[in-house]
């Protein structure tokens, strides 16, 4: 599967590996219609999707809009976010809020702008992540901290920023997007998976 060569100042690939985004749509479309509507109908719900400028995050945004949700594209890249906004504006109600999930003020601003535009927050999808070069042995401590700040702390910060709206209305959903790497132990995906399954009472052998 192809891997993006895009990197940031730490030499971290900002895209990583991802299945074709169309699979997310195709797998849902293949369901029998009664189950399709029972599972994914989202009329009026408000979702913040991090890393939604492209890839899996963009596919989430597209699908949620098609199912009636109102969506905030939360992405660090202004270019990706604006391109996604242009593409999706004809599909449904959507805004783009430039967001650094590793920054507390930025996540708070994203939740605030979402509330001001749509009235509340019902769903958070923590999809934003950084992927490093696993073959390198010269990564700095700054590199490691940045990966944890985005992949692990970022999910916590975005969830915390949206939590008051969910608590206030007595409902809400948080989706943690990790990867198959969590099962063979990659530090940040595994941490997300472990924290999520333990809190929900799930377990794995």
mmCIF file of C-alpha atoms in Angstrom:
data_model
loop_
_atom_site.group_PDB
_atom_site.id
_atom_site.type_symbol
_atom_site.label_atom_id
_atom_site.label_comp_id
_atom_site.label_asym_id
_atom_site.label_seq_id
_atom_site.Cartn_x
_atom_site.Cartn_y
_atom_site.Cartn_z
ATOM 1 C CA UNK A 1 0.000 0.000 0.000
ATOM 2 C CA UNK A 2 1.509 3.391 -0.922
ATOM 3 C CA UNK A 3 2.890 5.682 1.726
ATOM 4 C CA UNK A 4 2.970 9.452 1.535
ATOM 5 C CA UNK A 5 6.325 11.186 1.476
ATOM 6 C CA UNK A 6 4.956 14.309 3.156
ATOM 7 C CA UNK A 7 6.899 15.095 6.330
ATOM 8 C CA UNK A 8 7.000 17.852 8.921
ATOM 9 C CA UNK A 9 9.959 19.530 10.591
ATOM 10 C CA UNK A 10 10.670 16.425 12.648
ATOM 11 C CA UNK A 11 10.837 14.216 9.585
ATOM 12 C CA UNK A 12 7.530 12.660 10.570
ATOM 13 C CA UNK A 13 5.215 11.540 7.791
ATOM 14 C CA UNK A 14 1.915 13.291 8.319
ATOM 15 C CA UNK A 15 -0.153 10.867 6.296
ATOM 16 C CA UNK A 16 1.183 7.362 6.962
ATOM 17 C CA UNK A 17 -0.513 4.233 5.724
ATOM 18 C CA UNK A 18 -4.242 4.256 5.092
ATOM 19 C CA UNK A 19 -6.699 2.032 3.252
ATOM 20 C CA UNK A 20 -8.503 3.612 0.309
ATOM 21 C CA UNK A 21 -11.018 6.043 1.752
ATOM 22 C CA UNK A 22 -13.702 4.660 -0.551
ATOM 23 C CA UNK A 23 -13.776 1.473 1.529
ATOM 24 C CA UNK A 24 -15.438 3.350 4.374
ATOM 25 C CA UNK A 25 -18.300 4.337 2.102
ATOM 26 C CA UNK A 26 -18.456 1.056 0.212
ATOM 27 C CA UNK A 27 -18.664 -1.087 3.340
ATOM 28 C CA UNK A 28 -21.643 0.883 4.656
ATOM 29 C CA UNK A 29 -23.388 1.081 1.294
ATOM 30 C CA UNK A 30 -23.204 -2.707 1.021
ATOM 31 C CA UNK A 31 -25.405 -3.181 4.097
ATOM 32 C CA UNK A 32 -29.087 -4.073 3.623
ATOM 33 C CA UNK A 33 -31.135 -0.867 3.638
ATOM 34 C CA UNK A 34 -32.930 -1.352 6.988
ATOM 35 C CA UNK A 35 -29.592 -1.906 8.732
ATOM 36 C CA UNK A 36 -27.992 0.900 6.757
ATOM 37 C CA UNK A 37 -30.426 3.478 8.089
ATOM 38 C CA UNK A 38 -30.442 2.065 11.605
ATOM 39 C CA UNK A 39 -26.664 2.231 11.828
ATOM 40 C CA UNK A 40 -25.647 5.471 10.229
ATOM 41 C CA UNK A 41 -28.530 7.929 10.014
ATOM 42 C CA UNK A 42 -27.232 11.101 11.643
ATOM 43 C CA UNK A 43 -29.798 13.806 10.906
ATOM 44 C CA UNK A 44 -28.976 16.980 12.790
ATOM 45 C CA UNK A 45 -26.045 15.569 14.755
ATOM 46 C CA UNK A 46 -22.913 17.712 15.060
ATOM 47 C CA UNK A 47 -19.516 16.073 14.614
ATOM 48 C CA UNK A 48 -15.965 17.342 15.052
ATOM 49 C CA UNK A 49 -13.573 15.247 12.968
ATOM 50 C CA UNK A 50 -9.855 15.813 13.487
ATOM 51 C CA UNK A 51 -7.464 15.269 10.611
ATOM 52 C CA UNK A 52 -10.408 15.605 8.230
ATOM 53 C CA UNK A 53 -8.545 17.486 5.536
ATOM 54 C CA UNK A 54 -7.788 14.315 3.631
ATOM 55 C CA UNK A 55 -7.611 10.523 3.813
ATOM 56 C CA UNK A 56 -9.723 8.631 6.322
ATOM 57 C CA UNK A 57 -10.781 11.814 8.105
ATOM 58 C CA UNK A 58 -12.105 13.291 4.871
ATOM 59 C CA UNK A 59 -13.993 10.062 4.177
ATOM 60 C CA UNK A 60 -15.584 10.266 7.623
ATOM 61 C CA UNK A 61 -16.627 13.863 6.964
ATOM 62 C CA UNK A 62 -18.084 13.032 3.556
ATOM 63 C CA UNK A 63 -20.054 10.095 4.922
ATOM 64 C CA UNK A 64 -21.368 11.935 7.957
ATOM 65 C CA UNK A 65 -22.573 14.807 5.788
ATOM 66 C CA UNK A 66 -24.335 12.392 3.445
ATOM 67 C CA UNK A 67 -26.118 10.945 6.467
ATOM 68 C CA UNK A 68 -27.398 14.334 7.600
ATOM 69 C CA UNK A 69 -24.781 15.380 10.151
ATOM 70 C CA UNK A 70 -23.248 18.826 10.424
ATOM 71 C CA UNK A 71 -19.472 18.631 10.447
ATOM 72 C CA UNK A 72 -16.460 20.583 11.637
ATOM 73 C CA UNK A 73 -13.296 19.779 9.706
ATOM 74 C CA UNK A 74 -10.514 20.156 12.288
ATOM 75 C CA UNK A 75 -7.159 20.009 10.538
ATOM 76 C CA UNK A 76 -3.704 21.502 11.062
ATOM 77 C CA UNK A 77 -3.190 22.047 7.330
ATOM 78 C CA UNK A 78 -4.951 25.150 6.053
ATOM 79 C CA UNK A 79 -4.549 23.984 2.457
ATOM 80 C CA UNK A 80 -6.053 20.546 3.132
ATOM 81 C CA UNK A 81 -8.838 21.969 5.272
ATOM 82 C CA UNK A 82 -9.868 24.571 2.729
ATOM 83 C CA UNK A 83 -9.776 22.025 -0.097
ATOM 84 C CA UNK A 84 -11.966 19.670 1.921
ATOM 85 C CA UNK A 85 -14.365 22.501 2.739
ATOM 86 C CA UNK A 86 -14.671 23.423 -0.932
ATOM 87 C CA UNK A 87 -15.370 19.804 -1.872
ATOM 88 C CA UNK A 88 -17.889 19.132 0.879
ATOM 89 C CA UNK A 89 -19.825 22.404 1.015
ATOM 90 C CA UNK A 90 -22.234 21.101 -1.610
ATOM 91 C CA UNK A 91 -22.859 17.918 0.394
ATOM 92 C CA UNK A 92 -24.062 19.432 3.658
ATOM 93 C CA UNK A 93 -23.445 21.899 6.482
ATOM 94 C CA UNK A 94 -19.711 22.002 7.134
ATOM 95 C CA UNK A 95 -17.092 24.398 8.483
ATOM 96 C CA UNK A 96 -13.311 24.286 8.644
ATOM 97 C CA UNK A 97 -11.512 25.268 11.848
ATOM 98 C CA UNK A 98 -7.689 25.206 11.660
ATOM 99 C CA UNK A 99 -6.768 23.043 14.639
ATOM 100 C CA UNK A 100 -3.579 21.786 16.252
ATOM 101 C CA UNK A 101 -4.834 18.926 18.415
ATOM 102 C CA UNK A 102 -1.643 19.013 20.483
ATOM 103 C CA UNK A 103 -2.470 22.560 21.618
ATOM 104 C CA UNK A 104 -4.994 23.116 24.399
ATOM 105 C CA UNK A 105 -6.109 26.558 23.232
ATOM 106 C CA UNK A 106 -6.534 25.314 19.662
ATOM 107 C CA UNK A 107 -8.796 22.418 20.646
ATOM 108 C CA UNK A 108 -10.839 24.679 22.918
ATOM 109 C CA UNK A 109 -11.238 27.121 20.038
ATOM 110 C CA UNK A 110 -12.403 24.329 17.732
ATOM 111 C CA UNK A 111 -15.071 23.189 20.176
ATOM 112 C CA UNK A 112 -16.151 26.781 20.806
ATOM 113 C CA UNK A 113 -16.478 27.646 17.106
ATOM 114 C CA UNK A 114 -18.403 24.439 16.498
ATOM 115 C CA UNK A 115 -20.829 25.301 19.291
ATOM 116 C CA UNK A 116 -21.257 28.852 18.039
ATOM 117 C CA UNK A 117 -22.027 27.673 14.503
ATOM 118 C CA UNK A 118 -24.089 24.549 15.146
ATOM 119 C CA UNK A 119 -25.308 24.969 18.725
ATOM 120 C CA UNK A 120 -23.673 21.923 20.288
ATOM 121 C CA UNK A 121 -21.288 18.992 19.804
ATOM 122 C CA UNK A 122 -22.668 15.447 19.630
ATOM 123 C CA UNK A 123 -19.741 13.466 18.237
ATOM 124 C CA UNK A 124 -15.953 13.704 18.247
ATOM 125 C CA UNK A 125 -13.842 11.533 15.953
ATOM 126 C CA UNK A 126 -10.200 11.614 17.045
ATOM 127 C CA UNK A 127 -8.543 10.744 13.748
ATOM 128 C CA UNK A 128 -5.540 13.111 13.544
ATOM 129 C CA UNK A 129 -2.166 11.379 13.914
ATOM 130 C CA UNK A 130 1.518 11.488 13.024
ATOM 131 C CA UNK A 131 3.469 8.524 11.674
ATOM 132 C CA UNK A 132 7.231 8.225 11.890
ATOM 133 C CA UNK A 133 9.852 6.290 9.976
ATOM 134 C CA UNK A 134 10.143 3.019 11.882
ATOM 135 C CA UNK A 135 13.492 2.220 10.253
ATOM 136 C CA UNK A 136 15.259 5.235 11.731
ATOM 137 C CA UNK A 137 17.301 4.949 14.923
ATOM 138 C CA UNK A 138 18.258 8.609 15.309
ATOM 139 C CA UNK A 139 14.929 10.112 16.364
ATOM 140 C CA UNK A 140 15.232 12.919 18.889
ATOM 141 C CA UNK A 141 13.331 13.324 22.135
ATOM 142 C CA UNK A 142 11.496 16.231 20.496
ATOM 143 C CA UNK A 143 10.277 13.796 17.829
ATOM 144 C CA UNK A 144 8.965 11.358 20.424
ATOM 145 C CA UNK A 145 7.236 14.106 22.377
ATOM 146 C CA UNK A 146 5.564 15.447 19.231
ATOM 147 C CA UNK A 147 4.196 12.017 18.314
ATOM 148 C CA UNK A 148 2.723 11.589 21.792
ATOM 149 C CA UNK A 149 1.420 15.169 21.848
ATOM 150 C CA UNK A 150 -0.572 14.597 18.654
ATOM 151 C CA UNK A 151 -1.513 10.919 18.739
ATOM 152 C CA UNK A 152 -2.285 10.488 22.433
ATOM 153 C CA UNK A 153 -2.576 13.863 24.146
ATOM 154 C CA UNK A 154 -4.362 15.327 21.129
ATOM 155 C CA UNK A 155 -7.186 12.805 21.394
ATOM 156 C CA UNK A 156 -7.569 13.620 25.081
ATOM 157 C CA UNK A 157 -7.507 17.389 24.539
ATOM 158 C CA UNK A 158 -10.116 17.335 21.765
ATOM 159 C CA UNK A 159 -12.361 15.046 23.791
ATOM 160 C CA UNK A 160 -12.035 17.255 26.859
ATOM 161 C CA UNK A 161 -12.797 20.393 24.848
ATOM 162 C CA UNK A 162 -16.047 18.908 23.533
ATOM 163 C CA UNK A 163 -17.079 17.209 26.775
ATOM 164 C CA UNK A 164 -18.958 20.145 28.379
ATOM 165 C CA UNK A 165 -21.423 20.300 25.483
ATOM 166 C CA UNK A 166 -22.024 16.557 25.662
ATOM 167 C CA UNK A 167 -22.416 16.526 29.444
ATOM 168 C CA UNK A 168 -24.735 19.519 29.293
ATOM 169 C CA UNK A 169 -27.122 17.788 26.898
ATOM 170 C CA UNK A 170 -26.811 14.389 28.557
ATOM 171 C CA UNK A 171 -25.470 12.576 25.510
ATOM 172 C CA UNK A 172 -22.508 12.335 23.172
ATOM 173 C CA UNK A 173 -20.143 9.953 21.438
ATOM 174 C CA UNK A 174 -16.356 9.864 21.087
ATOM 175 C CA UNK A 175 -14.721 7.687 18.433
ATOM 176 C CA UNK A 176 -11.023 6.908 18.848
ATOM 177 C CA UNK A 177 -9.342 6.127 15.531
ATOM 178 C CA UNK A 178 -6.159 4.114 16.067
ATOM 179 C CA UNK A 179 -4.706 1.475 13.731
ATOM 180 C CA UNK A 180 -3.839 -2.196 13.442
ATOM 181 C CA UNK A 181 -0.444 -1.227 14.869
ATOM 182 C CA UNK A 182 -2.139 -1.150 18.282
ATOM 183 C CA UNK A 183 -2.368 -4.941 18.212
ATOM 184 C CA UNK A 184 1.342 -5.493 17.601
ATOM 185 C CA UNK A 185 2.164 -2.661 19.998
ATOM 186 C CA UNK A 186 2.995 0.697 18.630
ATOM 187 C CA UNK A 187 3.105 3.048 21.584
ATOM 188 C CA UNK A 188 0.490 5.686 20.804
ATOM 189 C CA UNK A 189 -2.144 3.550 19.005
ATOM 190 C CA UNK A 190 -1.789 0.908 21.706
ATOM 191 C CA UNK A 191 -2.212 3.509 24.440
ATOM 192 C CA UNK A 192 -5.418 4.792 22.845
ATOM 193 C CA UNK A 193 -6.781 1.280 22.388
ATOM 194 C CA UNK A 194 -5.896 0.256 25.941
ATOM 195 C CA UNK A 195 -7.412 3.336 27.552
ATOM 196 C CA UNK A 196 -10.584 3.094 25.481
ATOM 197 C CA UNK A 197 -11.253 -0.621 25.946
ATOM 198 C CA UNK A 198 -10.527 -0.580 29.664
ATOM 199 C CA UNK A 199 -12.791 2.387 30.262
ATOM 200 C CA UNK A 200 -15.627 0.789 28.309
ATOM 201 C CA UNK A 201 -15.225 -2.562 30.050
ATOM 202 C CA UNK A 202 -13.937 -4.340 26.941
ATOM 203 C CA UNK A 203 -10.925 -6.615 26.957
ATOM 204 C CA UNK A 204 -8.895 -8.719 24.573
ATOM 205 C CA UNK A 205 -6.928 -11.910 24.899
#
